[in-house]
CSV table of C-alpha atoms in Angstrom, one decimal:
chain,number,residue,atom,x,y,z
A,61,MET,CA,-16.1,11.6,9.6
A,62,VAL,CA,-15.7,9.3,7.2
A,63,GLU,CA,-18.8,8.3,4.2
A,64,PHE,CA,-18.3,4.9,3.9
A,65,TYR,CA,-22.1,4.0,1.1
A,66,GLY,CA,-23.0,6.2,2.8
A,67,THR,CA,-21.9,5.4,6.2
A,68,GLU,CA,-20.1,7.6,8.5
A,69,ILE,CA,-17.3,6.2,11.3
A,70,ALA,CA,-15.4,8.7,13.5
A,71,SER,CA,-11.8,7.4,13.2
A,72,ARG,CA,-10.4,7.9,9.9
A,73,LEU,CA,-8.2,4.8,10.6
A,74,MET,CA,-9.2,1.3,9.6
A,75,LEU,CA,-7.2,-1.4,11.3
A,76,GLY,CA,-6.0,-4.5,10.5
A,77,THR,CA,-7.2,-7.8,12.9
A,78,ALA,CA,-4.3,-10.5,12.4
A,79,GLN,CA,-0.9,-10.9,13.3
A,80,TYR,CA,-1.2,-10.0,17.1
A,81,PRO,CA,0.8,-11.2,20.4
A,82,SER,CA,-2.5,-12.7,21.3
A,83,PRO,CA,-6.4,-11.9,21.6
A,84,SER,CA,-6.1,-9.5,24.3
A,85,VAL,CA,-3.3,-6.6,22.9
A,86,LEU,CA,-5.4,-6.6,19.6
A,87,ALA,CA,-8.4,-5.4,21.7
A,88,ASP,CA,-6.1,-3.4,23.3
A,89,ALA,CA,-5.0,-1.7,20.2
A,90,PHE,CA,-8.3,-1.0,19.3
A,91,ARG,CA,-9.0,0.6,23.0
A,92,ARG,CA,-6.3,2.4,21.9
A,93,SER,CA,-6.9,3.7,18.4
A,94,GLY,CA,-10.4,4.6,18.6
A,95,ALA,CA,-10.9,2.7,15.0
A,96,GLY,CA,-14.2,2.1,14.0
A,97,ILE,CA,-13.5,-0.6,11.1
A,98,ALA,CA,-12.1,-3.7,11.6
A,99,THR,CA,-10.8,-6.1,9.2
A,100,VAL,CA,-11.6,-9.6,8.9
A,101,SER,CA,-11.0,-12.7,6.9
A,102,LEU,CA,-12.8,-16.2,6.6
A,103,ARG,CA,-10.5,-18.8,7.2
A,104,ARG,CA,-11.4,-23.0,7.3
A,105,GLU,CA,-13.3,-24.1,10.7
A,106,GLY,CA,-12.7,-27.6,12.2
A,107,ALA,CA,-15.3,-29.4,13.0
A,108,GLY,CA,-16.7,-30.2,16.1
A,109,GLY,CA,-14.3,-34.0,16.3
A,110,GLY,CA,-11.7,-31.7,15.1
A,111,MET,CA,-11.8,-32.8,11.8
A,112,GLY,CA,-12.1,-31.2,8.6
A,113,GLY,CA,-8.3,-28.7,7.0
A,114,GLY,CA,-6.1,-29.1,10.6
A,115,SER,CA,-8.1,-25.5,12.2
A,116,SER,CA,-9.2,-26.0,15.9
A,117,ALA,CA,-13.4,-26.6,16.5
A,118,GLY,CA,-14.4,-23.3,17.7
A,119,ALA,CA,-12.2,-20.6,16.3
A,120,GLY,CA,-14.2,-18.7,14.7
A,121,ASP,CA,-17.0,-18.8,17.4
A,122,ALA,CA,-14.0,-16.9,19.4
A,123,PHE,CA,-12.6,-15.1,17.3
A,124,TRP,CA,-15.9,-13.2,16.4
A,125,THR,CA,-17.4,-13.2,19.5
A,126,LEU,CA,-14.1,-11.3,20.5
A,127,ILE,CA,-14.3,-8.7,17.5
A,128,ARG,CA,-18.0,-7.8,18.2
A,129,GLU,CA,-17.1,-6.7,22.1
A,130,LEU,CA,-15.1,-4.1,20.0
A,131,GLY,CA,-17.7,-2.2,18.5
A,132,VAL,CA,-16.7,-1.6,15.4
A,133,SER,CA,-18.4,-2.4,12.4
A,134,VAL,CA,-16.5,-4.5,10.1
A,135,LEU,CA,-14.2,-5.5,6.9
A,136,PRO,CA,-14.6,-8.1,5.9
A,137,ASN,CA,-11.7,-9.3,3.4
A,138,THR,CA,-11.2,-12.5,-0.2
A,139,ALA,CA,-6.7,-11.6,0.9
A,140,GLY,CA,-5.2,-15.2,-0.4
A,141,CYS,CA,-7.9,-14.8,-3.4
A,142,TYR,CA,-5.6,-15.6,-6.9
A,143,SER,CA,-9.4,-15.5,-9.8
A,144,VAL,CA,-12.6,-14.1,-10.0
A,145,LYS,CA,-14.5,-16.8,-8.7
A,146,GLU,CA,-12.2,-17.4,-5.7
A,147,ALA,CA,-13.2,-13.6,-4.8
A,148,VAL,CA,-16.7,-14.0,-6.0
A,149,THR,CA,-17.3,-16.8,-4.5
A,150,THR,CA,-15.3,-15.1,-0.4
A,151,ALA,CA,-17.2,-12.7,-0.6
A,152,GLN,CA,-20.7,-14.6,-0.8
A,153,MET,CA,-20.2,-16.7,2.1
A,154,ALA,CA,-18.3,-13.5,3.9
A,155,ARG,CA,-21.2,-11.8,3.4
A,156,GLU,CA,-23.6,-13.9,4.9
A,157,VAL,CA,-21.8,-14.7,7.5
A,158,PHE,CA,-20.8,-11.1,8.9
A,159,ALA,CA,-23.7,-9.1,7.9
A,160,THR,CA,-22.6,-7.0,5.5
A,161,PRO,CA,-23.2,-5.8,2.1
A,162,TRP,CA,-19.6,-3.8,2.8
A,163,ILE,CA,-16.5,-6.1,1.1
A,164,LYS,CA,-12.7,-5.3,1.1
A,165,LEU,CA,-11.8,-6.7,-2.6
A,166,GLU,CA,-8.3,-8.8,-2.4
A,167,VAL,CA,-7.8,-10.2,-5.9
A,168,ILE,CA,-3.9,-11.3,-6.0
A,169,GLY,CA,-1.9,-10.9,-9.3
A,170,ASN,CA,1.5,-12.1,-8.0
A,171,ALA,CA,2.8,-13.8,-4.1
A,172,ASP,CA,6.4,-12.8,-4.4
A,173,SER,CA,4.6,-9.0,-3.9
A,174,LEU,CA,0.6,-9.2,-3.2
A,175,GLN,CA,0.5,-6.5,-6.0
A,176,PRO,CA,-3.2,-6.8,-6.6
A,177,ASP,CA,-4.6,-8.0,-10.3
A,178,PRO,CA,-6.0,-5.3,-12.0
A,179,PHE,CA,-8.0,-7.7,-15.1
A,180,ALA,CA,-9.6,-10.2,-12.3
A,181,THR,CA,-10.3,-6.8,-9.9
A,182,VAL,CA,-12.1,-5.0,-12.1
A,183,GLU,CA,-14.4,-8.2,-13.4
A,184,ALA,CA,-15.0,-9.2,-9.8
A,185,ALA,CA,-15.8,-5.5,-8.4
A,186,ARG,CA,-19.1,-5.6,-11.2
A,187,ILE,CA,-20.0,-9.0,-10.2
A,188,LEU,CA,-20.0,-7.6,-7.2
A,189,CYS,CA,-21.4,-4.4,-7.2
A,190,ASP,CA,-24.8,-6.2,-10.0
A,191,GLU,CA,-24.9,-8.1,-6.7
A,192,GLY,CA,-25.3,-5.1,-4.2
A,193,PHE,CA,-22.4,-5.7,-2.2
A,194,GLU,CA,-20.5,-2.4,-2.0
A,195,VAL,CA,-16.8,-2.8,-2.8
A,196,PHE,CA,-13.3,-1.4,-1.1
A,197,PRO,CA,-11.5,-2.2,-4.3
A,198,TYR,CA,-7.0,-3.0,-3.2
A,199,MET,CA,-5.9,-1.4,-6.4
A,200,THR,CA,-2.1,0.6,-6.6
A,201,ASP,CA,-1.6,3.8,-7.8
A,202,ASP,CA,-2.5,3.5,-11.3
A,203,LEU,CA,-5.0,6.2,-12.7
A,204,VAL,CA,-7.0,4.3,-16.1
A,205,LEU,CA,-7.6,1.5,-13.0
A,206,ALA,CA,-9.4,3.6,-10.6
A,207,GLU,CA,-11.4,5.2,-13.6
A,208,ARG,CA,-12.5,1.1,-14.5
A,209,LEU,CA,-13.6,0.6,-10.6
A,210,VAL,CA,-15.6,3.3,-10.0
A,211,GLU,CA,-17.1,3.0,-14.0
A,212,ALA,CA,-17.7,-0.8,-11.7
A,213,GLY,CA,-19.5,0.6,-9.2
A,214,CYS,CA,-17.5,1.4,-6.9
A,215,ARG,CA,-17.6,4.4,-4.5
A,216,VAL,CA,-14.8,4.1,-2.2
A,217,LEU,CA,-11.1,3.1,-3.6
A,218,MET,CA,-7.8,2.3,-1.4
A,219,PRO,CA,-4.9,2.5,-3.1
A,220,TRP,CA,-1.7,0.7,-1.8
A,221,GLY,CA,1.4,3.3,-0.5
A,222,ALA,CA,3.4,0.4,-0.5
A,223,PRO,CA,3.7,-3.6,-0.4
A,224,ILE,CA,1.6,-5.1,2.3
A,225,GLY,CA,3.6,-6.0,5.4
A,226,SER,CA,6.4,-4.3,4.1
A,227,GLY,CA,6.2,-1.1,6.0
A,228,LEU,CA,7.6,1.5,3.0
A,229,GLY,CA,5.3,4.3,3.6
A,230,LEU,CA,3.9,5.7,0.2
A,231,THR,CA,6.1,4.6,-2.8
A,232,ASN,CA,5.0,6.9,-5.2
A,233,ILE,CA,4.5,10.6,-3.9
A,234,TYR,CA,2.9,11.9,-7.0
A,235,GLY,CA,0.6,8.7,-8.3
A,236,LEU,CA,-0.7,8.9,-5.2
A,237,ARG,CA,-1.5,12.7,-5.2
A,238,ALA,CA,-2.8,12.6,-8.8
A,239,LEU,CA,-5.3,9.4,-7.6
A,240,ARG,CA,-6.6,12.2,-4.8
A,241,ALA,CA,-6.9,15.2,-7.0
A,242,ALA,CA,-8.8,12.5,-10.5
A,243,PHE,CA,-12.0,11.7,-7.8
A,244,PRO,CA,-12.4,14.5,-5.1
A,245,ASP,CA,-16.5,12.9,-4.5
A,246,VAL,CA,-14.5,9.6,-4.8
A,247,THR,CA,-13.7,8.4,-0.3
A,248,MET,CA,-10.0,6.9,-0.7
A,249,VAL,CA,-8.1,5.0,1.5
A,250,ILE,CA,-4.6,3.9,1.8
A,251,ASP,CA,-4.0,0.5,1.6
A,252,ALA,CA,-0.9,-1.3,2.7
A,253,GLY,CA,2.7,-0.1,3.5
A,254,ILE,CA,2.3,2.8,6.2
A,255,GLY,CA,4.9,1.1,8.4
A,256,LEU,CA,5.4,4.4,10.4
A,257,PRO,CA,3.3,7.5,11.9
A,258,SER,CA,4.7,9.7,9.5
A,259,HIS,CA,3.8,7.7,7.0
A,260,ALA,CA,0.3,7.7,8.5
A,261,VAL,CA,0.4,12.3,8.4
A,262,GLN,CA,1.3,12.2,5.2
A,263,ALA,CA,-1.2,9.7,4.1
A,264,ILE,CA,-3.7,12.5,5.0
A,265,GLU,CA,-2.3,15.1,4.7
A,266,MET,CA,-2.4,14.6,0.6
A,267,GLY,CA,-6.2,14.4,1.7
A,268,TYR,CA,-7.0,10.5,1.5
A,269,ASP,CA,-10.1,10.3,3.2
A,270,ALA,CA,-8.4,7.0,5.7
A,271,ILE,CA,-5.6,4.3,6.2
A,272,LEU,CA,-6.3,0.8,6.7
A,273,LEU,CA,-3.3,-1.0,8.2
A,274,ASN,CA,-2.3,-4.4,10.4
A,275,THR,CA,1.5,-4.9,10.8
A,276,ALA,CA,3.0,-2.0,12.0
A,277,VAL,CA,1.1,-2.0,15.1
A,278,ALA,CA,0.6,-5.3,15.4
A,279,LYS,CA,4.2,-6.3,15.4
A,280,ALA,CA,5.0,-3.2,16.8
A,281,GLY,CA,7.2,-3.8,20.3
A,282,ASP,CA,3.9,-2.2,22.3
A,283,PRO,CA,0.8,-2.7,19.6
A,284,ALA,CA,-1.3,-0.9,21.6
A,285,ALA,CA,1.4,2.6,21.6
A,286,MET,CA,1.7,2.2,17.7
A,287,ALA,CA,-2.5,2.2,17.7
A,288,GLU,CA,-2.8,5.4,19.5
A,289,ALA,CA,0.3,7.1,18.1
A,290,MET,CA,-0.7,6.7,13.9
A,291,ALA,CA,-4.4,7.3,15.7
A,292,ARG,CA,-2.5,10.4,16.4
A,293,ALA,CA,-1.1,10.8,13.4
A,294,VAL,CA,-3.9,10.4,11.0
A,295,GLU,CA,-5.7,13.4,13.5
A,296,ALA,CA,-2.8,15.7,13.2
A,297,GLY,CA,-2.5,15.2,9.4
A,298,ARG,CA,-6.3,15.4,8.7
A,299,LEU,CA,-5.9,19.3,10.6
A,300,GLY,CA,-3.0,19.8,8.9
A,301,TYR,CA,-5.3,19.1,5.7
A,302,GLU,CA,-8.0,20.6,6.5
A,303,ALA,CA,-5.8,23.5,8.0
A,304,ASP,CA,-5.1,24.7,4.0
A,305,PRO,CA,-1.3,24.4,4.0
A,306,MET,CA,1.8,27.2,2.7
A,307,GLU,CA,2.4,26.2,-1.1
A,308,PRO,CA,6.6,25.6,-0.7
A,309,ARG,CA,9.1,27.2,-1.9
A,310,ASP,CA,12.4,27.3,-3.3
A,311,MET,CA,14.0,30.3,-2.4
A,312,ALA,CA,14.2,31.0,1.9
A,313,VAL,CA,11.8,33.4,3.1
A,314,PRO,CA,12.2,35.5,5.9
A,315,SER,CA,10.2,35.4,8.5
A,316,THR,CA,10.9,37.7,10.9
A,317,PRO,CA,10.4,40.9,9.4
A,318,VAL,CA,12.8,42.6,7.4
A,319,LEU,CA,11.1,46.7,8.3
A,320,GLY,CA,12.8,48.4,11.3
A,321,LYS,CA,15.8,45.9,11.9
A,322,ALA,CA,18.2,48.6,13.5
A,323,PHE,CA,21.7,48.9,11.5
A,324,LEU,CA,24.4,48.6,14.0
A,325,GLU,CA,27.1,48.2,12.1
B,281,MET,CA,-19.6,-42.2,1.8
B,282,THR,CA,-15.8,-40.1,1.7
B,283,ILE,CA,-16.2,-35.8,0.8
B,284,ILE,CA,-13.5,-33.4,0.9
B,285,LEU,CA,-13.7,-31.0,3.8
B,286,ASN,CA,-11.9,-27.9,3.5
B,287,GLY,CA,-9.0,-30.3,2.2
B,288,GLU,CA,-8.7,-33.4,3.5
B,289,PRO,CA,-11.0,-36.9,2.6
B,290,THR,CA,-13.7,-36.6,5.4
B,291,GLU,CA,-16.3,-39.8,5.6
B,292,VAL,CA,-19.4,-39.1,5.9
B,293,ASP,CA,-22.8,-40.8,6.5
B,294,ALA,CA,-24.9,-37.5,5.5
B,295,THR,CA,-26.2,-36.6,1.4
B,296,THR,CA,-26.9,-32.5,2.2
B,297,ILE,CA,-24.7,-30.5,3.9
B,298,GLU,CA,-26.9,-29.6,6.0
B,299,ALA,CA,-27.5,-33.2,7.6
B,300,VAL,CA,-23.7,-33.3,6.9
B,301,LEU,CA,-22.6,-30.7,9.7
B,302,VAL,CA,-24.6,-31.3,12.2
B,303,GLU,CA,-23.0,-35.4,11.9
B,304,LEU,CA,-20.2,-33.6,12.2
B,305,GLY,CA,-20.7,-31.1,15.1
B,306,TYR,CA,-20.4,-27.7,14.0
B,307,GLY,CA,-22.9,-26.8,16.1
B,308,ASP,CA,-24.4,-23.3,15.9
B,309,ALA,CA,-20.6,-22.3,15.4
B,310,PRO,CA,-21.0,-18.9,12.6
B,311,ILE,CA,-20.4,-20.8,9.1
B,312,ALA,CA,-20.2,-20.4,6.1
B,313,THR,CA,-20.5,-23.6,3.5
B,314,ALA,CA,-19.0,-24.0,-0.5
B,315,LEU,CA,-20.1,-26.9,-2.7
B,316,ASN,CA,-17.8,-27.5,-5.3
B,317,GLU,CA,-16.4,-23.7,-5.5
B,318,THR,CA,-20.3,-22.7,-5.5
B,319,PHE,CA,-21.6,-20.9,-2.8
B,320,VAL,CA,-24.9,-22.7,-0.4
B,321,PRO,CA,-26.6,-19.9,1.7
B,322,VAL,CA,-28.1,-21.4,4.6
B,323,ALA,CA,-31.4,-21.3,3.4
B,324,ALA,CA,-30.4,-23.7,1.0
B,325,ARG,CA,-28.1,-26.4,2.8
B,326,ALA,CA,-31.0,-28.6,3.4
B,327,ALA,CA,-31.3,-29.3,0.2
B,328,ALA,CA,-28.0,-29.4,-1.5
B,329,VAL,CA,-26.8,-32.8,-2.1
B,330,VAL,CA,-23.3,-33.8,-1.2
B,331,ALA,CA,-22.2,-36.7,-3.9
B,332,PRO,CA,-19.3,-38.7,-2.8
B,333,GLY,CA,-16.3,-36.9,-3.6
B,334,ASP,CA,-17.4,-33.7,-3.0
B,335,ARG,CA,-16.0,-30.9,-2.1
B,336,LEU,CA,-17.6,-29.4,0.3
B,337,GLU,CA,-16.0,-26.1,1.9
B,338,VAL,CA,-16.2,-24.8,6.3
B,339,LEU,CA,-15.2,-21.0,6.7
B,340,SER,CA,-15.8,-19.4,9.9
B,341,PRO,CA,-14.3,-15.6,11.0
B,342,ARG,CA,-10.7,-15.0,11.4
B,343,GLN,CA,-7.8,-12.7,11.9
B,344,GLY,CA,-7.5,-10.7,8.9
B,345,GLY,CA,-5.3,-7.0,7.5
């Protein structure tokens, strides 16, 4: 079980809902993953006559019906927002549509790396926490940024492992380890950069409470199989973490007893 | 009058958000609205006046990461 603002979720795997080849593939991936949380977004909805931003009418309703049928908790995001105002307004709209105080706060600062803007993220987090939101901030692995976000009222932190969609894994092991150690009472999720089950295992073995990924599953040749692989990886990582792993050593130490070995020379 | 609906010029007769949504056929779609970059909750749509040139955003659930 992992707790997010008082809500206990059975799975430590959180799954995005974008980029799947079809809605049925998305649904299969979710079922195989056992994920308890799905990230979602808000986008322009076309009018009944097809007008308004080129989006087809009814697309939102169809998607929302699909997600509700999965029986998972939803975590709306503010993906694509570049300013505090834009992110706060999007969060307010998401709270109404999805009927949840949860918001995955993304305020992007750089279009190439999709690196979050730390200053705007803190400012938006303050506003949203004051308005009663339960904020899941997408952030880098910066320790001071984490402190500011906790001060703002965040009880969940979501540092990236690597840039969104890169699949590079955990690119700053030292920083992520230090961050985990600095906030033992905060629920921490590795968000973005996970490409392989081994990356997921590594994150959870380090003591991270959960991982959030999307592209690694949606863009796999067999999304449902990869979803299950990620779920097993997360379970293995947690078991390993709870089993109190040995300390690594630089020198070899024989595992077979030396005492009692025959002299046969 | 012409308003900017989701970034596109759109002709409407209605003068409140609630009436505009009815006129454009949104029906019971799960949507949230913002007028000139400010969130307008469901309860405030009937009183929210729309003027020529106003920017109305109508958003609904979509895939997200």
